[in-house]
PDB file of N, CA and C in Angstrom:
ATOM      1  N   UNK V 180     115.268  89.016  93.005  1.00  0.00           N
ATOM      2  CA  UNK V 180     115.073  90.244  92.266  1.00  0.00           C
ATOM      3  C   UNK V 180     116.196  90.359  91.230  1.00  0.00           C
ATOM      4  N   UNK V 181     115.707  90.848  89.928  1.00  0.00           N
ATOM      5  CA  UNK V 181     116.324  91.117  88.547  1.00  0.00           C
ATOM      6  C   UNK V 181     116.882  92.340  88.133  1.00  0.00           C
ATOM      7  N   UNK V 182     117.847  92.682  88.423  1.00  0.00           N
ATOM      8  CA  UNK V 182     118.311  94.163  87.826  1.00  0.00           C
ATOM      9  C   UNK V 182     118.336  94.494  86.228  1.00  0.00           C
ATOM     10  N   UNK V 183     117.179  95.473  85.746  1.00  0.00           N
ATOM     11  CA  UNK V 183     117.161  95.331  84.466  1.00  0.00           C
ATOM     12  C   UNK V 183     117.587  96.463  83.834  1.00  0.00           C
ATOM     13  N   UNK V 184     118.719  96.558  82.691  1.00  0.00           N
ATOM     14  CA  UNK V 184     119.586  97.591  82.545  1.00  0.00           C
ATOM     15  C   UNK V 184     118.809  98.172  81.208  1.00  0.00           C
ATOM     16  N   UNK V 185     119.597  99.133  80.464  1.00  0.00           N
ATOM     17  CA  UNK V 185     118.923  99.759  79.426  1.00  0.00           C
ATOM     18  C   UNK V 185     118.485  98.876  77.877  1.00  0.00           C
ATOM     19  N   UNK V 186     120.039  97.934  78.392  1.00  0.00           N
ATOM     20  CA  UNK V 186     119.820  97.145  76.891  1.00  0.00           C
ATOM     21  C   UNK V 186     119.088  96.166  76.879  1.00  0.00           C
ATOM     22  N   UNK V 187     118.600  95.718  77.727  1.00  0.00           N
ATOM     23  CA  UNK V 187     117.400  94.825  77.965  1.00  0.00           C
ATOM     24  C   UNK V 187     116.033  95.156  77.843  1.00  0.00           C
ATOM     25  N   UNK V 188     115.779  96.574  78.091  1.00  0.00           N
ATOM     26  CA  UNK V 188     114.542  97.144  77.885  1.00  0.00           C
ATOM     27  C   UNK V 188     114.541  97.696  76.582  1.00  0.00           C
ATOM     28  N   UNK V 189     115.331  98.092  75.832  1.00  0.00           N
ATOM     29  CA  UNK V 189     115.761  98.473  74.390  1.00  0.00           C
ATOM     30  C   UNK V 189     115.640  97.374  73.755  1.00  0.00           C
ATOM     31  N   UNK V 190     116.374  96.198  73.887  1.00  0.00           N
ATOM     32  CA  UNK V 190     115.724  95.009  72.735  1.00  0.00           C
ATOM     33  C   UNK V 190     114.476  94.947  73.141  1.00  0.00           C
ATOM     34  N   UNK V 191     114.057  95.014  74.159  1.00  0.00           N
ATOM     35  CA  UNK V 191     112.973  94.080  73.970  1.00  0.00           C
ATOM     36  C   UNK V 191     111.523  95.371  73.582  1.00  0.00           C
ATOM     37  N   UNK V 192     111.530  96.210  73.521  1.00  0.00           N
ATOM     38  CA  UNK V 192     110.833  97.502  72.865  1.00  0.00           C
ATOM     39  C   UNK V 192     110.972  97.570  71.299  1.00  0.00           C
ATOM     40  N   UNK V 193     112.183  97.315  70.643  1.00  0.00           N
ATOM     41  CA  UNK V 193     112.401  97.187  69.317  1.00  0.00           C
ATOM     42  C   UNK V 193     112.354  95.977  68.871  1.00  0.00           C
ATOM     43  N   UNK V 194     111.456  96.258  67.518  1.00  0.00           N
ATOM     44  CA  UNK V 194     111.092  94.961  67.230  1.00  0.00           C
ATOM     45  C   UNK V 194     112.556  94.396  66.566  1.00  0.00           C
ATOM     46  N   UNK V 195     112.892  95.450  65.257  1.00  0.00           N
ATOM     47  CA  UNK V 195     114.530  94.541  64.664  1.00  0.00           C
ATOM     48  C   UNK V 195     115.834  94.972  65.562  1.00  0.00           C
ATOM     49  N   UNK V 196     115.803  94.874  67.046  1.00  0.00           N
ATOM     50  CA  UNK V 196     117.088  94.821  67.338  1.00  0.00           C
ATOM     51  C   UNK V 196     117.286  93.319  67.231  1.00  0.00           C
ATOM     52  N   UNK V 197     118.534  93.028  66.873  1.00  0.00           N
ATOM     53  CA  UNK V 197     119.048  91.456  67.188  1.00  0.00           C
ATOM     54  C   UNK V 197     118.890  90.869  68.363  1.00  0.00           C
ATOM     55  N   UNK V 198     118.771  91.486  69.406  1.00  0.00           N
ATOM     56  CA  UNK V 198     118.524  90.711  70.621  1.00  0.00           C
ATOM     57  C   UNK V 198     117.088  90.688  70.926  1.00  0.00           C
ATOM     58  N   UNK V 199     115.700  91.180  70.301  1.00  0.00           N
ATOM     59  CA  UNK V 199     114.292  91.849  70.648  1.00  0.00           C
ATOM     60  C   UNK V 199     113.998  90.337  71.089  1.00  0.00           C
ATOM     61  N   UNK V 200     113.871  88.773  70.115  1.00  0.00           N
ATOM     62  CA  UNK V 200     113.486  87.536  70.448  1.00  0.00           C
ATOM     63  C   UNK V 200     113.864  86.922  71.809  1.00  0.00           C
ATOM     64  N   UNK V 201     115.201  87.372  71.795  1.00  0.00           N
ATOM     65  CA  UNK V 201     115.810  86.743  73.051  1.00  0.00           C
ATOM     66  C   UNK V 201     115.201  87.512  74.518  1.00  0.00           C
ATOM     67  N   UNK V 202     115.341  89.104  74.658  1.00  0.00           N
ATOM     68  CA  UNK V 202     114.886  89.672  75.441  1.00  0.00           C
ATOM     69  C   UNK V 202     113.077  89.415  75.816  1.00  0.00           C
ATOM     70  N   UNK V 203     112.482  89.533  74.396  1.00  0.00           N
ATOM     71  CA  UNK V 203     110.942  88.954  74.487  1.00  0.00           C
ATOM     72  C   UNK V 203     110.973  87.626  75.538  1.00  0.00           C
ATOM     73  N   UNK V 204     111.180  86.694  75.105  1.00  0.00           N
ATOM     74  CA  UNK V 204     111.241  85.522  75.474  1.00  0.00           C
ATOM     75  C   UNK V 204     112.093  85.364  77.495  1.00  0.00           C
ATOM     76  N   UNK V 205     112.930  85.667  77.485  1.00  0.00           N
ATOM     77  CA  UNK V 205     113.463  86.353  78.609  1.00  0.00           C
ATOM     78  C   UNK V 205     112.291  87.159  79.486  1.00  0.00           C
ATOM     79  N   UNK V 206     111.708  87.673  79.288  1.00  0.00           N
ATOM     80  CA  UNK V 206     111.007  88.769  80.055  1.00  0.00           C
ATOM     81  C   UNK V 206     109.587  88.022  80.279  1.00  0.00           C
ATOM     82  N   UNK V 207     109.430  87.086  79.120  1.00  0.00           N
ATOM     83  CA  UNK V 207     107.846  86.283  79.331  1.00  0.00           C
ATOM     84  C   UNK V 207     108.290  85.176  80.304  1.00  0.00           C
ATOM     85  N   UNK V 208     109.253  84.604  80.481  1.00  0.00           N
ATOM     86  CA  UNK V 208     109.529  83.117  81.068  1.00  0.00           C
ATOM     87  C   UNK V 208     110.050  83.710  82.904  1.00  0.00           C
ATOM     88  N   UNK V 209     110.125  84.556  82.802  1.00  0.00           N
ATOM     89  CA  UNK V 209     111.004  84.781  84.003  1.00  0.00           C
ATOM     90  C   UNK V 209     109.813  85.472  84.767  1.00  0.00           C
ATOM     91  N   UNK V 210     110.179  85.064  86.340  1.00  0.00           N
ATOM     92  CA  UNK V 210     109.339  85.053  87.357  1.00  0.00           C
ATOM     93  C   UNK V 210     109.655  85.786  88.605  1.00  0.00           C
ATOM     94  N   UNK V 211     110.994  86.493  88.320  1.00  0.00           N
ATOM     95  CA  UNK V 211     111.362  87.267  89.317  1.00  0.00           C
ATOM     96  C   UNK V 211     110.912  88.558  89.017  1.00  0.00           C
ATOM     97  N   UNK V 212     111.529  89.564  90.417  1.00  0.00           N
ATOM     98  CA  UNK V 212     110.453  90.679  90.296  1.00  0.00           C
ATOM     99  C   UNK V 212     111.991  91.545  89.703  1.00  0.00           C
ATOM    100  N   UNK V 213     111.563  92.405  88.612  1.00  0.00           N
ATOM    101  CA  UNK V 213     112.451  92.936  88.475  1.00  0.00           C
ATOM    102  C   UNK V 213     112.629  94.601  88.957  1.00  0.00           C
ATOM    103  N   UNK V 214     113.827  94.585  88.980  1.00  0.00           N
ATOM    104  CA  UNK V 214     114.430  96.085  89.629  1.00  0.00           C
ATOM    105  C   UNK V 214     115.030  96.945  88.665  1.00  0.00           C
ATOM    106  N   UNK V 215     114.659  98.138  88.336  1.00  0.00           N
ATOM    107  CA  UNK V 215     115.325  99.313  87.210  1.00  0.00           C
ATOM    108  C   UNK V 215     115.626 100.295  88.318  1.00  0.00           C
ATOM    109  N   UNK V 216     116.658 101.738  87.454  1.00  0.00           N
ATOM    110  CA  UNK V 216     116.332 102.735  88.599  1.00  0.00           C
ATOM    111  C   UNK V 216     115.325 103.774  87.814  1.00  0.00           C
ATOM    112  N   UNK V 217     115.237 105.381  88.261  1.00  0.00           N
ATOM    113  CA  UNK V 217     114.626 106.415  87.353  1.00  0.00           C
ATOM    114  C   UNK V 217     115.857 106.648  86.314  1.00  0.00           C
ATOM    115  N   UNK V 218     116.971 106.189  86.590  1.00  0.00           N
ATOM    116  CA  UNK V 218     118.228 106.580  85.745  1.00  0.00           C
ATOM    117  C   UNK V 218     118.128 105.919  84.420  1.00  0.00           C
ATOM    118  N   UNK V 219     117.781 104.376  84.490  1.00  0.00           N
ATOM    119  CA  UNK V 219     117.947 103.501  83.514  1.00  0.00           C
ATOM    120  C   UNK V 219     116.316 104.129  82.480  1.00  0.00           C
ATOM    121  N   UNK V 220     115.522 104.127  82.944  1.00  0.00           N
ATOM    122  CA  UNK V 220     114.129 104.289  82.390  1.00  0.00           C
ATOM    123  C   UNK V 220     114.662 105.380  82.229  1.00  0.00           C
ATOM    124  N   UNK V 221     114.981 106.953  82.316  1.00  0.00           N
ATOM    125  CA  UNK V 221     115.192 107.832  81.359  1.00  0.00           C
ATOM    126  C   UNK V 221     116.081 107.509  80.253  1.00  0.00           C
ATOM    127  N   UNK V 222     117.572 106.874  80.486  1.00  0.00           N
ATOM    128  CA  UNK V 222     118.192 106.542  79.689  1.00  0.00           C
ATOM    129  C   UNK V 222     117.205 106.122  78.437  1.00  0.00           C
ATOM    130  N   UNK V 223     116.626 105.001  78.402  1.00  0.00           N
ATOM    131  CA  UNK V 223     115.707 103.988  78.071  1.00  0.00           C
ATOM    132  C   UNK V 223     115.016 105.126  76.966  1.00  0.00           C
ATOM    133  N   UNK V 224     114.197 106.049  77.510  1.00  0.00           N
ATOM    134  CA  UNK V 224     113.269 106.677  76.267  1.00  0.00           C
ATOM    135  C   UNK V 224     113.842 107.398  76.065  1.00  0.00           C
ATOM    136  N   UNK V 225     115.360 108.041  75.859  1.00  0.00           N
ATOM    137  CA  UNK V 225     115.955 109.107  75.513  1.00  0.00           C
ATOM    138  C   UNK V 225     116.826 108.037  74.585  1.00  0.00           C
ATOM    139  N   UNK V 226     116.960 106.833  74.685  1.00  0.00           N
ATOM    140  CA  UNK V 226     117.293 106.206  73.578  1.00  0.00           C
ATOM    141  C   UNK V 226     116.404 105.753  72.349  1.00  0.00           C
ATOM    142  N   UNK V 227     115.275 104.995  73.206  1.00  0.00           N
ATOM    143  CA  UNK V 227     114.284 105.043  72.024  1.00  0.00           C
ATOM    144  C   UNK V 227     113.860 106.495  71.264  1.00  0.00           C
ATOM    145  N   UNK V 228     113.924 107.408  71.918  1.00  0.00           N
ATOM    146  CA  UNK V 228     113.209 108.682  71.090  1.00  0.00           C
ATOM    147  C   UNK V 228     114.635 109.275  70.029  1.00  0.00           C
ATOM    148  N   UNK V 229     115.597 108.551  70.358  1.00  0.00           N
ATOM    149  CA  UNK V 229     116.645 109.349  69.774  1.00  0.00           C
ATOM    150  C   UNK V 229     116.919 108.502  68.290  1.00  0.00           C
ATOM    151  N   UNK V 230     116.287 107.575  68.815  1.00  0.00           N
ATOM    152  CA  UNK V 230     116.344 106.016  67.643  1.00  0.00           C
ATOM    153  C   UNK V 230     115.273 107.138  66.661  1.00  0.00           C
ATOM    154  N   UNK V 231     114.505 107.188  66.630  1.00  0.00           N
ATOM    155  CA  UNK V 231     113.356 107.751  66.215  1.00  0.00           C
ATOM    156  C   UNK V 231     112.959 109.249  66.510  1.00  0.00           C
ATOM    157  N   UNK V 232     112.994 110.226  66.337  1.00  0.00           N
ATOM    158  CA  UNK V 232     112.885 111.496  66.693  1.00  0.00           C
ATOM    159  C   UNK V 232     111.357 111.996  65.765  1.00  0.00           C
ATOM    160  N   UNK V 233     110.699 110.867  65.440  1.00  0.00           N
ATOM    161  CA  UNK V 233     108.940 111.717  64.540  1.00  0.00           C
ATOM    162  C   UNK V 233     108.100 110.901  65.866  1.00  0.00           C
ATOM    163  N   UNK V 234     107.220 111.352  65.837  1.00  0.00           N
ATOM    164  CA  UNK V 234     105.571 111.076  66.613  1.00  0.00           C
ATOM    165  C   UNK V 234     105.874 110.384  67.631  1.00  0.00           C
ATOM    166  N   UNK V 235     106.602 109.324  66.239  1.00  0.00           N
ATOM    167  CA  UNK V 235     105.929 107.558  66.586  1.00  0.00           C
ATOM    168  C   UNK V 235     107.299 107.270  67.831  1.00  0.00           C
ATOM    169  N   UNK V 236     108.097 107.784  67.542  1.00  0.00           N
ATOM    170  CA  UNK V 236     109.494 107.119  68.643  1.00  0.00           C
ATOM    171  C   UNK V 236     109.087 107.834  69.911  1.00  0.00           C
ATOM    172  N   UNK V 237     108.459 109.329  69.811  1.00  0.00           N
ATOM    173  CA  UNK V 237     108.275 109.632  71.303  1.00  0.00           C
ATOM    174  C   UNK V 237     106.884 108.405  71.888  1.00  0.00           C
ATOM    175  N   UNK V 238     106.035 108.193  70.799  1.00  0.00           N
ATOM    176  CA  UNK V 238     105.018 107.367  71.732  1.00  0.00           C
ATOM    177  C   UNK V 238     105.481 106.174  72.304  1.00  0.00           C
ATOM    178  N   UNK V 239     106.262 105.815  71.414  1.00  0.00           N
ATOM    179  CA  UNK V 239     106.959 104.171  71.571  1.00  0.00           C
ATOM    180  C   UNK V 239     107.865 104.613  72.957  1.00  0.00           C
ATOM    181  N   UNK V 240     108.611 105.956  73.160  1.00  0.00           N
ATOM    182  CA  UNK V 240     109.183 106.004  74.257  1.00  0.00           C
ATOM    183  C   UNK V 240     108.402 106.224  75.562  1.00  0.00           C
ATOM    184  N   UNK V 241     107.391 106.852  75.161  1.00  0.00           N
ATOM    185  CA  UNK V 241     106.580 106.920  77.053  1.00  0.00           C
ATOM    186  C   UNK V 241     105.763 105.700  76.995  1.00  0.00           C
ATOM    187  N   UNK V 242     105.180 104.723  75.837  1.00  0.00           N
ATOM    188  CA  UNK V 242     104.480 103.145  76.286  1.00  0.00           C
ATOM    189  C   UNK V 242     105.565 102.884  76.968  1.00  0.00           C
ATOM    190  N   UNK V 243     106.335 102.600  76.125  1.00  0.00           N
ATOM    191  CA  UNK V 243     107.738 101.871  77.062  1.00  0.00           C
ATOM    192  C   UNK V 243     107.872 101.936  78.746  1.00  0.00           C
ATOM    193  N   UNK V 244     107.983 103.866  78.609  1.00  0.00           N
ATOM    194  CA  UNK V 244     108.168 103.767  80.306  1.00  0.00           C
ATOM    195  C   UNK V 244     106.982 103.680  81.288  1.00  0.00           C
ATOM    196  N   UNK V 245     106.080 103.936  80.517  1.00  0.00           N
ATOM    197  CA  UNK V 245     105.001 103.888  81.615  1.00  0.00           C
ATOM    198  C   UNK V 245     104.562 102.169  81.587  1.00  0.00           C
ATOM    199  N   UNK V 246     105.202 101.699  80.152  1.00  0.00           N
ATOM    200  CA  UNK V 246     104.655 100.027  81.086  1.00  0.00           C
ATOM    201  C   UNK V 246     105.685  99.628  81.924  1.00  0.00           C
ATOM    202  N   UNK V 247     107.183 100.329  82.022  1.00  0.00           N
ATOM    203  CA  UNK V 247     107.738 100.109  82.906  1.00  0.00           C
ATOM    204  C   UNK V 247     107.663 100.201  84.207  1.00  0.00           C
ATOM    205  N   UNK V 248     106.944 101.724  84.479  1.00  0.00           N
ATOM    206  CA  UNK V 248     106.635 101.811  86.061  1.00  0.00           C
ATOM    207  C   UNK V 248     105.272 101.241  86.021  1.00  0.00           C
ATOM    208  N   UNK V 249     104.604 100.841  85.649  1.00  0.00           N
ATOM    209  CA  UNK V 249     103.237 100.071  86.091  1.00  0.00           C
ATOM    210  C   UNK V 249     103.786  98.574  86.413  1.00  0.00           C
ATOM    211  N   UNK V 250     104.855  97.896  86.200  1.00  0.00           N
ATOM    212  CA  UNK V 250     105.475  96.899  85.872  1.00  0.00           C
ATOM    213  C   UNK V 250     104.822  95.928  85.075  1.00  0.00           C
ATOM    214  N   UNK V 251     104.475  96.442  84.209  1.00  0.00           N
ATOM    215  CA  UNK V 251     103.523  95.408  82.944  1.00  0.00           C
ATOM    216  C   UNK V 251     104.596  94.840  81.926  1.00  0.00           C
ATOM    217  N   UNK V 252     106.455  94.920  81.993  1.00  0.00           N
ATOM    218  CA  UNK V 252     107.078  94.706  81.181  1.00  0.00           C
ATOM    219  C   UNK V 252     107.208  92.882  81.815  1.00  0.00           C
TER     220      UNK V 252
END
């Protein structure tokens, strides 16, 4: 099991962070089950929505978490 922190779910949600390729790629190849808490996933869309504060950053922030708890990331 994978402990996955905020900045890992943040690149890989944004397309131009500098790390988005590496985290993409990271998250497709890997086969373990990963572990977040409710702490990190709020963090998580209170960063993306803060990145973005129109429409589009709150939608981009609940896809985010809800593909997080479905574990579709």
């Amino acid at each position: 099991m994978i402990f996955v922190d905020t900045g890992a779910w943040f690149a890989a949600a944004v397309r131009n962070d500098p790390d988005h390729a590496a985290a993409m790629a990271w998250l497709e190849r890997n086969r373990e089950p990963l572990l977040t808490t409710d702490y990190i996933l709020a963090e998580t869309a209170a960063l993306l929505r803060m990145r973005d504060k129109t429409v589009r950053g709150h939608r981009l922030a609940v896809r985010v978490a809800t593909s997080i708890l479905r574990g579709e990331s």
